[in-house]
Tab-separated table of C-alpha atoms in Angstrom:
chain	number	residue	atom	x	y	z
A	8	MET	CA	97.332	119.788	110.596
A	9	ASN	CA	100.183	118.600	108.414
A	10	VAL	CA	100.013	115.181	106.775
A	11	VAL	CA	103.105	113.112	106.012
A	12	ILE	CA	102.789	110.847	102.990
A	13	THR	CA	105.261	108.095	102.094
A	14	LEU	CA	105.483	106.560	98.623
A	15	GLU	CA	107.928	104.747	96.359
A	16	HIS	CA	107.841	107.139	93.416
A	17	ARG	CA	111.250	108.696	92.625
A	18	PHE	CA	111.545	112.468	92.179
A	19	LEU	CA	114.209	114.856	90.858
A	20	ARG	CA	115.556	118.030	92.488
A	21	THR	CA	117.274	120.899	90.696
A	22	PRO	CA	119.858	123.238	92.329
A	23	ASP	CA	117.143	125.784	93.150
A	24	SER	CA	115.595	123.100	95.443
A	25	ALA	CA	112.576	122.649	93.164
A	26	VAL	CA	111.285	119.086	93.088
A	27	TRP	CA	110.159	117.587	89.773
A	28	THR	CA	108.512	114.492	88.385
A	29	PRO	CA	108.735	113.263	84.793
A	30	THR	CA	105.461	111.348	85.043
A	31	THR	CA	102.929	111.206	87.876
A	32	PHE	CA	102.553	112.788	91.332
A	33	ALA	CA	102.927	116.373	90.183
A	34	TYR	CA	101.677	119.226	92.395
A	35	PRO	CA	97.976	118.852	91.440
A	36	PHE	CA	98.013	115.327	92.890
A	37	TRP	CA	98.969	116.621	96.347
A	38	GLN	CA	96.281	119.282	96.263
A	39	ARG	CA	93.678	116.600	96.938
A	40	TYR	CA	95.148	116.189	100.437
A	41	LEU	CA	95.042	119.954	100.981
A	42	GLU	CA	91.246	119.807	100.882
A	43	VAL	CA	91.451	118.324	104.389
A	44	PHE	CA	94.965	119.017	105.677
A	45	ASP	CA	96.771	122.336	106.007
A	46	SER	CA	100.006	121.127	104.463
A	47	VAL	CA	101.680	118.040	102.981
A	48	ARG	CA	105.165	116.654	103.577
A	49	VAL	CA	106.135	113.961	101.063
A	50	VAL	CA	108.666	111.316	102.092
A	51	ALA	CA	110.227	109.847	98.963
A	52	ARG	CA	113.499	109.242	97.188
A	53	VAL	CA	114.858	112.360	95.503
A	54	ARG	CA	117.782	112.482	93.077
A	55	ASP	CA	119.688	115.735	92.479
A	56	VAL	CA	120.033	116.838	88.855
A	57	LEU	CA	121.518	119.901	87.204
A	58	SER	CA	118.380	120.967	85.339
A	59	ALA	CA	114.823	119.938	84.601
A	60	SER	CA	114.093	118.262	81.288
A	61	ALA	CA	111.310	119.288	78.938
A	62	GLY	CA	107.998	117.825	80.007
A	63	TRP	CA	108.854	117.489	83.692
A	64	LYS	CA	106.315	118.909	86.135
A	65	ARG	CA	106.796	120.549	89.500
A	66	ALA	CA	105.884	118.287	92.396
A	67	ASP	CA	106.371	120.737	95.270
A	68	GLY	CA	104.583	124.021	95.710
A	69	GLU	CA	102.517	126.041	98.118
A	70	SER	CA	101.943	123.956	101.290
A	71	VAL	CA	103.640	120.909	99.712
A	72	SER	CA	107.223	120.108	100.725
A	73	PHE	CA	109.518	117.090	100.524
A	74	ALA	CA	111.538	115.185	103.089
A	75	ALA	CA	114.103	113.957	100.581
A	76	VAL	CA	115.266	110.400	101.151
A	77	PRO	CA	118.781	109.733	99.760
A	78	TYR	CA	118.397	108.265	96.307
A	79	TYR	CA	119.004	104.564	95.861
A	80	LEU	CA	118.084	101.803	93.436
A	81	GLY	CA	118.002	98.199	94.511
A	82	LEU	CA	119.035	96.368	97.623
A	83	GLU	CA	122.755	96.916	97.191
A	84	GLN	CA	122.513	100.711	97.035
A	85	PHE	CA	120.048	100.733	99.911
A	86	VAL	CA	122.457	98.822	102.152
A	87	ILE	CA	125.138	101.461	101.524
A	88	LYS	CA	122.790	104.317	102.488
A	89	ALA	CA	120.568	102.494	104.983
A	90	ILE	CA	121.550	104.470	108.092
A	91	THR	CA	120.872	107.834	106.440
A	92	VAL	CA	117.674	106.599	104.806
A	93	VAL	CA	116.240	105.324	108.093
A	94	ARG	CA	117.156	108.572	109.854
A	95	VAL	CA	115.397	110.718	107.247
A	96	VAL	CA	112.286	108.538	107.291
A	97	LYS	CA	112.133	108.484	111.094
A	98	THR	CA	112.621	112.221	111.572
A	99	ALA	CA	110.147	113.155	108.808
A	100	VAL	CA	107.226	112.482	111.181
A	101	THR	CA	106.476	114.435	114.361
A	102	PRO	CA	103.682	113.822	116.890
A	103	ALA	CA	101.878	116.817	115.408
A	104	ASP	CA	101.545	115.100	112.020
A	105	ALA	CA	98.948	112.830	110.516
A	106	VAL	CA	100.410	109.970	108.497
A	107	ILE	CA	99.219	108.278	105.309
A	108	MET	CA	101.411	105.627	103.712
A	109	ARG	CA	100.982	104.499	100.111
A	110	VAL	CA	101.748	100.793	100.282
A	111	PRO	CA	103.410	98.443	99.556
A	112	SER	CA	106.471	100.549	100.246
A	113	HIS	CA	109.947	99.923	101.574
A	114	LEU	CA	109.920	103.387	103.149
A	115	ALA	CA	106.619	102.598	104.862
A	116	ASN	CA	108.111	99.394	106.207
A	117	MET	CA	110.896	101.423	107.803
A	118	LEU	CA	108.498	103.978	109.300
A	119	THR	CA	105.884	101.583	110.678
A	120	PRO	CA	107.877	100.337	113.727
A	121	PHE	CA	108.393	103.907	114.963
A	122	LEU	CA	104.675	104.647	114.577
A	123	ASN	CA	103.640	101.457	116.344
A	124	LYS	CA	106.037	102.139	119.213
A	125	THR	CA	104.154	105.336	120.138
A	126	ARG	CA	100.781	104.106	118.825
A	127	HIS	CA	100.781	106.992	116.379
A	128	PRO	CA	97.733	106.422	114.115
A	129	TYR	CA	98.237	106.069	110.397
A	130	GLY	CA	96.205	105.382	107.304
A	131	VAL	CA	97.240	103.248	104.348
A	132	GLU	CA	96.409	103.628	100.680
A	133	VAL	CA	96.851	100.124	99.285
A	134	VAL	CA	97.873	100.373	95.646
A	135	GLY	CA	99.651	97.069	94.931
A	136	ASP	CA	100.252	93.479	95.963
A	137	PRO	CA	103.787	92.329	96.903
A	138	TYR	CA	102.691	88.690	96.689
A	139	ASP	CA	102.248	89.155	92.940
A	140	VAL	CA	105.125	91.622	92.580
A	141	PHE	CA	107.550	88.924	93.713
A	142	ALA	CA	105.873	86.060	91.903
A	143	PRO	CA	108.060	83.793	89.729
A	144	GLY	CA	109.056	85.588	86.544
A	145	ALA	CA	108.199	89.059	87.812
A	146	VAL	CA	111.533	89.808	89.512
A	147	LYS	CA	115.004	88.465	88.826
A	148	HIS	CA	116.643	88.233	92.252
A	149	PRO	CA	117.973	85.281	94.238
A	150	LEU	CA	116.066	86.480	97.318
A	151	ARG	CA	112.745	86.718	95.485
A	152	PRO	CA	110.979	83.968	97.535
A	153	PHE	CA	112.050	85.640	100.786
A	154	PHE	CA	110.977	89.084	99.565
A	155	ARG	CA	107.598	87.658	98.590
A	156	TRP	CA	107.021	86.257	102.068
A	157	TRP	CA	108.445	89.245	103.935
A	158	PHE	CA	106.744	92.094	102.096
A	159	THR	CA	103.405	90.285	101.994
A	160	ARG	CA	103.660	89.773	105.756
A	161	GLN	CA	104.554	93.427	106.289
A	162	LEU	CA	101.589	94.703	104.276
A	163	LYS	CA	99.160	92.430	106.111
A	164	ARG	CA	100.390	93.838	109.426
A	165	GLN	CA	100.211	97.443	108.234
A	166	CYS	CA	96.620	97.046	107.038
A	167	SER	CA	95.557	95.275	110.236
A	168	HIS	CA	97.035	98.039	112.443
A	169	ALA	CA	95.973	101.055	110.363
A	170	CYS	CA	93.129	103.276	111.569
A	171	GLY	CA	91.880	103.391	108.001
A	172	ALA	CA	92.635	101.589	104.751
A	173	ALA	CA	91.790	102.904	101.292
A	174	TYR	CA	92.095	100.302	98.535
A	175	VAL	CA	92.285	100.898	94.800
A	176	THR	CA	90.353	97.669	94.178
A	177	GLN	CA	86.802	96.713	95.044
A	178	TYR	CA	87.738	93.346	96.523
A	179	ALA	CA	91.020	91.878	95.210
A	180	LEU	CA	93.462	93.545	97.614
A	181	GLN	CA	91.019	93.495	100.521
A	182	ARG	CA	90.905	89.705	100.440
A	183	ARG	CA	94.639	89.294	100.943
A	184	TYR	CA	95.223	92.389	103.084
A	185	PRO	CA	92.092	92.937	105.185
A	186	PRO	CA	91.714	96.032	107.377
A	187	GLY	CA	91.789	95.762	111.144
A	188	ARG	CA	88.646	95.365	113.214
A	189	GLY	CA	86.955	98.722	113.636
A	190	ALA	CA	89.109	100.450	111.006
A	191	LEU	CA	87.579	102.492	108.221
A	192	SER	CA	87.775	100.619	104.929
A	193	THR	CA	87.020	102.390	101.682
A	194	VAL	CA	87.750	102.298	97.975
A	195	HIS	CA	89.174	105.059	95.846
A	196	SER	CA	91.428	105.026	92.829
A	197	SER	CA	94.701	106.919	92.545
A	198	SER	CA	93.748	107.969	89.029
A	199	GLN	CA	93.053	111.610	88.320
A	200	LEU	CA	90.519	111.307	85.531
A	201	THR	CA	89.050	114.692	84.762
A	202	SER	CA	86.693	115.483	81.919
A	203	GLU	CA	89.587	116.027	79.505
A	204	SER	CA	90.656	112.414	80.092
A	205	PHE	CA	87.497	111.125	78.370
A	206	VAL	CA	86.346	110.957	74.797
A	207	SER	CA	82.701	111.813	74.214
A	208	HIS	CA	81.697	108.692	72.273
A	209	PRO	CA	82.845	105.073	71.882
A	210	ARG	CA	84.768	104.147	68.781
A	211	GLU	CA	83.319	102.676	65.632
A	212	MET	CA	85.954	100.184	64.582
A	213	PRO	CA	86.798	99.371	60.954
A	214	VAL	CA	87.533	95.987	59.421
A	215	PHE	CA	91.285	95.513	59.367
A	216	ALA	CA	93.157	93.836	56.554
A	217	THR	CA	95.516	91.147	57.822
A	218	TYR	CA	97.725	91.093	54.765
A	219	TYR	CA	101.002	92.980	54.436
A	220	THR	CA	101.204	96.136	52.364
A	221	ASP	CA	103.792	98.444	50.855
A	222	VAL	CA	101.857	101.535	51.915
A	223	GLU	CA	103.759	103.468	54.587
A	224	LEU	CA	102.038	105.969	56.883
A	225	THR	CA	103.466	108.267	59.489
A	226	ASP	CA	101.641	108.994	62.749
A	227	LYS	CA	100.666	112.373	61.339
A	228	ASP	CA	99.127	110.758	58.273
A	229	TYR	CA	97.165	108.300	60.363
A	230	VAL	CA	95.622	110.885	62.658
A	231	ALA	CA	94.450	112.856	59.622
A	232	LEU	CA	92.766	109.849	57.988
A	233	PRO	CA	89.252	108.708	58.895
A	234	ARG	CA	89.210	105.264	60.497
A	235	THR	CA	86.936	103.870	57.790
A	236	THR	CA	89.821	103.979	55.291
A	237	CYS	CA	91.947	101.488	57.244
A	238	GLU	CA	90.789	98.443	55.295
A	239	GLU	CA	91.496	100.064	51.926
A	240	ILE	CA	95.017	101.218	52.817
A	241	GLY	CA	95.816	97.979	54.641
A	242	ARG	CA	97.786	99.565	57.494
A	243	PRO	CA	98.854	97.415	60.428
A	244	PHE	CA	96.588	96.932	63.406
A	245	ARG	CA	98.106	99.102	66.133
A	246	LEU	CA	98.686	97.810	69.637
A	247	VAL	CA	99.836	100.034	72.482
A	248	SER	CA	100.919	99.447	76.056
A	249	VAL	CA	101.879	101.937	78.752
A	250	ALA	CA	104.118	100.400	81.383
A	251	SER	CA	107.186	100.882	83.521
A	252	LEU	CA	110.161	98.865	82.269
A	253	ALA	CA	111.983	99.107	85.593
A	254	GLN	CA	110.883	95.527	86.313
A	255	LEU	CA	109.094	92.839	84.328
A	256	TYR	CA	105.860	93.264	86.309
A	257	LYS	CA	103.892	94.474	83.296
A	258	GLY	CA	104.660	91.456	81.111
A	259	ILE	CA	105.971	93.404	78.124
A	260	ASP	CA	108.241	90.436	77.339
A	261	ILE	CA	105.114	88.280	77.047
A	262	LEU	CA	103.477	90.905	74.829
A	263	ILE	CA	106.458	90.961	72.449
A	264	ASP	CA	106.368	87.175	72.215
A	265	ALA	CA	102.621	87.296	71.507
A	266	VAL	CA	103.095	89.855	68.728
A	267	ALA	CA	105.722	87.577	67.186
A	268	ILE	CA	103.237	84.690	67.193
A	269	CYS	CA	100.550	86.865	65.579
A	270	VAL	CA	102.916	88.092	62.866
A	271	ARG	CA	104.009	84.534	62.072
A	272	ASP	CA	100.313	83.688	61.738
A	273	GLY	CA	99.882	86.453	59.151
A	274	ILE	CA	98.359	89.175	61.325
A	275	ASP	CA	99.688	92.590	60.311
A	276	LEU	CA	100.499	94.206	63.688
A	277	SER	CA	102.574	96.994	65.144
A	278	LEU	CA	103.239	97.673	68.822
A	279	THR	CA	104.041	100.932	70.589
A	280	ILE	CA	105.432	100.757	74.127
A	281	VAL	CA	105.282	103.891	76.288
A	282	GLY	CA	107.549	103.667	79.316
A	283	ASP	CA	111.168	103.254	80.290
A	284	GLY	CA	113.395	101.453	82.761
A	285	LYS	CA	116.410	99.196	83.135
A	286	TYR	CA	114.836	96.335	81.151
A	287	ARG	CA	114.250	98.417	78.029
A	288	SER	CA	117.446	97.294	76.280
A	289	GLU	CA	116.692	93.649	77.099
A	290	LEU	CA	113.191	94.004	75.682
A	291	GLU	CA	114.497	95.763	72.564
A	292	LYS	CA	116.837	92.827	72.002
A	293	ARG	CA	113.916	90.448	72.460
A	294	ALA	CA	111.957	92.257	69.760
A	295	THR	CA	114.962	92.167	67.427
A	296	ALA	CA	115.473	88.459	68.051
A	297	HIS	CA	111.899	87.920	66.840
A	298	GLY	CA	112.554	90.066	63.759
A	299	LEU	CA	110.161	92.746	65.025
A	300	GLU	CA	112.485	95.743	65.055
A	301	GLN	CA	110.343	97.465	62.389
A	302	ARG	CA	107.115	96.608	64.173
A	303	VAL	CA	107.848	97.390	67.830
A	304	ARG	CA	108.517	100.999	68.869
A	305	PHE	CA	109.879	101.958	72.267
A	306	LEU	CA	108.950	105.587	72.892
A	307	GLY	CA	110.458	105.831	76.365
A	308	GLN	CA	108.856	107.794	79.167
A	309	LEU	CA	106.324	110.424	78.111
A	310	PRO	CA	104.894	113.179	80.296
A	311	ALA	CA	101.548	112.259	81.800
A	312	GLY	CA	98.496	113.751	80.167
A	313	ALA	CA	98.163	114.827	76.556
A	314	PRO	CA	101.318	113.089	75.178
A	315	VAL	CA	100.165	109.711	76.504
A	316	ARG	CA	96.574	110.292	75.413
A	317	ALA	CA	97.829	111.015	71.892
A	318	GLN	CA	99.405	107.567	71.721
A	319	LEU	CA	96.239	105.945	73.018
A	320	ASP	CA	94.142	107.788	70.462
A	321	ALA	CA	96.405	106.620	67.624
A	322	ALA	CA	96.101	102.947	68.622
A	323	ASP	CA	93.450	100.297	67.996
A	324	LEU	CA	93.907	98.044	71.041
A	325	PHE	CA	95.479	98.515	74.473
A	326	VAL	CA	97.206	95.456	75.931
A	327	LEU	CA	98.375	95.055	79.524
A	328	PRO	CA	99.579	91.461	80.186
A	329	SER	CA	100.753	92.199	83.733
A	330	ARG	CA	102.082	89.652	86.182
A	331	THR	CA	100.892	91.813	89.074
A	332	GLU	CA	98.553	94.768	89.491
A	333	GLY	CA	96.643	96.780	92.013
A	334	LEU	CA	94.201	98.701	89.848
A	335	PRO	CA	96.131	99.762	86.729
A	336	LYS	CA	95.829	103.471	86.080
A	337	ALA	CA	97.088	103.054	82.511
A	338	LEU	CA	94.276	100.636	81.731
A	339	ILE	CA	91.591	102.972	83.094
A	340	GLU	CA	93.051	105.851	81.094
A	341	ALA	CA	92.971	103.764	77.915
A	342	MET	CA	89.340	102.807	78.554
A	343	ALA	CA	88.526	106.492	79.041
A	344	ARG	CA	89.738	107.114	75.483
A	345	GLY	CA	87.289	104.534	74.154
A	346	LEU	CA	90.184	102.227	73.306
A	347	PRO	CA	89.349	98.492	73.378
A	348	CYS	CA	91.479	96.795	76.054
A	349	ILE	CA	92.637	93.339	77.031
A	350	GLY	CA	94.640	92.425	80.116
A	351	SER	CA	95.752	89.572	82.316
A	352	ALA	CA	93.569	88.204	85.088
A	353	VAL	CA	95.598	89.530	88.036
A	354	GLY	CA	94.916	91.971	90.872
A	355	GLY	CA	92.130	94.407	90.147
A	356	VAL	CA	92.118	93.932	86.359
A	357	PRO	CA	89.086	91.567	86.493
A	358	GLU	CA	87.215	94.416	88.195
A	359	LEU	CA	87.715	96.478	85.039
A	360	LEU	CA	87.435	93.953	82.209
A	361	PRO	CA	84.948	91.120	81.600
A	362	PRO	CA	86.233	87.514	81.462
A	363	GLU	CA	86.217	87.415	77.658
A	364	ASP	CA	88.813	90.207	77.552
A	365	LEU	CA	91.180	88.567	80.054
A	366	VAL	CA	94.106	86.194	79.577
A	367	PRO	CA	96.186	84.238	82.094
A	368	PRO	CA	99.521	85.879	82.987
A	369	ASN	CA	102.773	84.506	81.538
A	370	ASP	CA	101.036	82.919	78.545
A	371	ALA	CA	102.142	84.441	75.241
A	372	ARG	CA	100.162	81.969	73.130
A	373	ALA	CA	96.923	82.686	74.976
A	374	LEU	CA	97.570	86.413	74.568
A	375	ALA	CA	98.267	86.005	70.849
A	376	SER	CA	95.027	84.074	70.467
A	377	LYS	CA	93.093	86.817	72.264
A	378	ILE	CA	94.645	89.546	70.106
A	379	THR	CA	93.743	87.568	66.978
A	380	GLU	CA	90.148	87.197	68.160
A	381	VAL	CA	89.838	90.934	68.650
A	382	VAL	CA	91.526	91.914	65.375
A	383	ASN	CA	89.107	89.785	63.400
A	384	ASP	CA	85.941	91.036	65.107
A	385	PRO	CA	85.293	94.777	64.618
A	386	SER	CA	81.822	94.541	66.157
A	387	ARG	CA	83.414	93.104	69.292
A	388	MET	CA	85.892	95.979	69.359
A	389	ALA	CA	83.017	98.432	69.181
A	390	ARG	CA	81.352	96.715	72.141
A	391	MET	CA	84.639	96.736	74.064
A	392	SER	CA	85.006	100.451	73.418
A	393	LYS	CA	81.488	101.237	74.637
A	394	ARG	CA	81.749	99.017	77.712
A	395	GLY	CA	85.213	100.291	78.665
A	396	LEU	CA	84.263	103.934	78.341
A	397	ALA	CA	81.254	103.408	80.598
A	398	LYS	CA	83.388	101.586	83.176
A	399	ALA	CA	86.072	104.284	83.148
A	400	ARG	CA	83.471	106.934	83.973
A	401	GLU	CA	83.073	105.228	87.360
A	402	TYR	CA	86.599	106.461	88.111
A	403	HIS	CA	86.004	110.076	87.163
A	404	GLU	CA	87.424	112.441	89.772
A	405	ASP	CA	83.928	113.559	90.754
A	406	ALA	CA	82.846	109.964	91.439
A	407	VAL	CA	85.647	109.125	93.902
A	408	ARG	CA	86.323	112.495	95.535
A	409	GLU	CA	83.887	112.206	98.442
A	410	ARG	CA	85.094	108.724	99.453
A	411	ARG	CA	88.676	109.949	99.372
A	412	LEU	CA	87.922	113.019	101.483
A	413	ALA	CA	86.054	110.893	104.029
A	414	PHE	CA	89.164	108.734	104.383
A	415	TYR	CA	91.392	111.775	104.899
A	416	ARG	CA	89.013	113.211	107.496
A	417	HIS	CA	88.987	109.913	109.368
A	418	VAL	CA	92.786	109.815	109.539
A	419	LYS	CA	92.874	113.438	110.682
A	420	GLU	CA	90.200	112.989	113.371
A	421	THR	CA	91.768	109.773	114.661
A	422	THR	CA	95.137	111.515	114.907
A	423	GLU	CA	93.576	114.443	116.767
A	424	ARG	CA	92.034	112.083	119.333
A	425	TRP	CA	95.383	110.345	119.813
A	426	GLN	CA	97.114	113.701	120.266
A	427	LYS	CA	94.654	114.656	123.031
A	428	THR	CA	95.329	111.430	124.948
A	429	CYS	CA	99.063	112.159	124.674
A	430	GLY	CA	98.655	115.788	125.737
A	431	ILE	CA	99.923	117.119	122.416
C-alpha cells in the first residue's frame, strides 16, 4: 500500500527532477514509513532551481516520490495559485492510498474536506500548536487573531476525526487537541537521534571569567583547547540557538535583547544563531542597534547533522526562548550533545526541561537573569548537562521506533478495512 504524507516543509527540485532539502526530511526520514508501507508519496511545496547547492540532501529516492505543490510563500502568493494548489492536493490521494498528515498544515486543511466527504481514514502526526503560533508577538499580520481561531479550530477537528493521532509531546498537545473516541493515540518524536547524535559523557564545565579580554580566539583555536583553560584565557561564554528565522516563533529577538542586558551587566557573552529566514536582516539590525555586531553571529542555514552538531559542541549553553513549540527537535539535539539548555515554558518544552531551567516567553529580562544564573554556576551547568543527556536518550531512534511503527500499522489496517467496505 502507498501512503500519502502532507507536510509544510519546502523542498527544491533541479531540472533532472531530483528533489532536495537543505535541512530536514531527506530520504532517510521517509524510509521509516517504508518499514510498513510499500511506497511514499509526499505532498509538499516544491520550488524549481537550476542546481543543488553544497550540503543539500536528496529527499526523493527508491519508493519515495513527490506530488509537487506549486511554490508559494504567504497568503498573498497562495491566493494567486490557490486553484492549482487545491487541485494538486486533491488529486494526490486516491482511494488506494493510506493518508498521514503532519499537522498543523495548510495543505492538510485543504485535503481534509475531501477525505471526510468519502470517509477516507487518515492519521495525523501532531507536531505543533497553531494557538501558540499565532499568539501576539509571534506573527506580524493583521489577520493574526482570525488565523489563531481558525487554524486551532481546524486542528481540533482533524484530531477528533482521525483514526489515529501521534503526538510529539507527552501531554501538552493532547490537552488542546484530543484524539477522537476510539482512535489510537500515541507519542513519538519526529527527531532522528541515532547513536552518532549523542556524546558519551556529560560535560564538566569550567568557571568562566565575566570580565572582558583582549585575547582573540578563532573557532579552530577553541576546539583545540581543553575546556579547563577557559578561565585563564577569559574567553566569552558562548551561547547558541538553532532556529528558523522565517517567523518570530523562536523568540530570537528576545534572545538578542537578553544578551544585550547581560553584556551591559558585565557578562562576557557571544551568541551564535544557526538558521535563516525573512526576519534575519531585521534581527541583524536589532543586534547592531544594541551594539552587539561583534558578539552575535548569524551563520545562516546549515545542513542537518555534523555541521549543526559542531556548533553545539563549540558552545557552552543552548537557549531556545520560543513563543510556540511542539517538541523542539533542536533542543533535544542540543541535550544529546551534553550541552546545558534553557528554554521558554511553552508547548512541550516543560516535558524536556525542569522548572528551574525555564523562563516565561516574551520576557528578555527574565531570560537575561536565567543566563546570568547559569554562567555563574558551573556545578549547575554540569548537572544540566548530565540531566539533559539522560533525557535526550529517551528520544533515541530505538526508543521510539516501535510506537511509530504501531501507529503506521494502525493507519494501514484501518484504511484496508475501509477499502473493503467500499469494494476497493
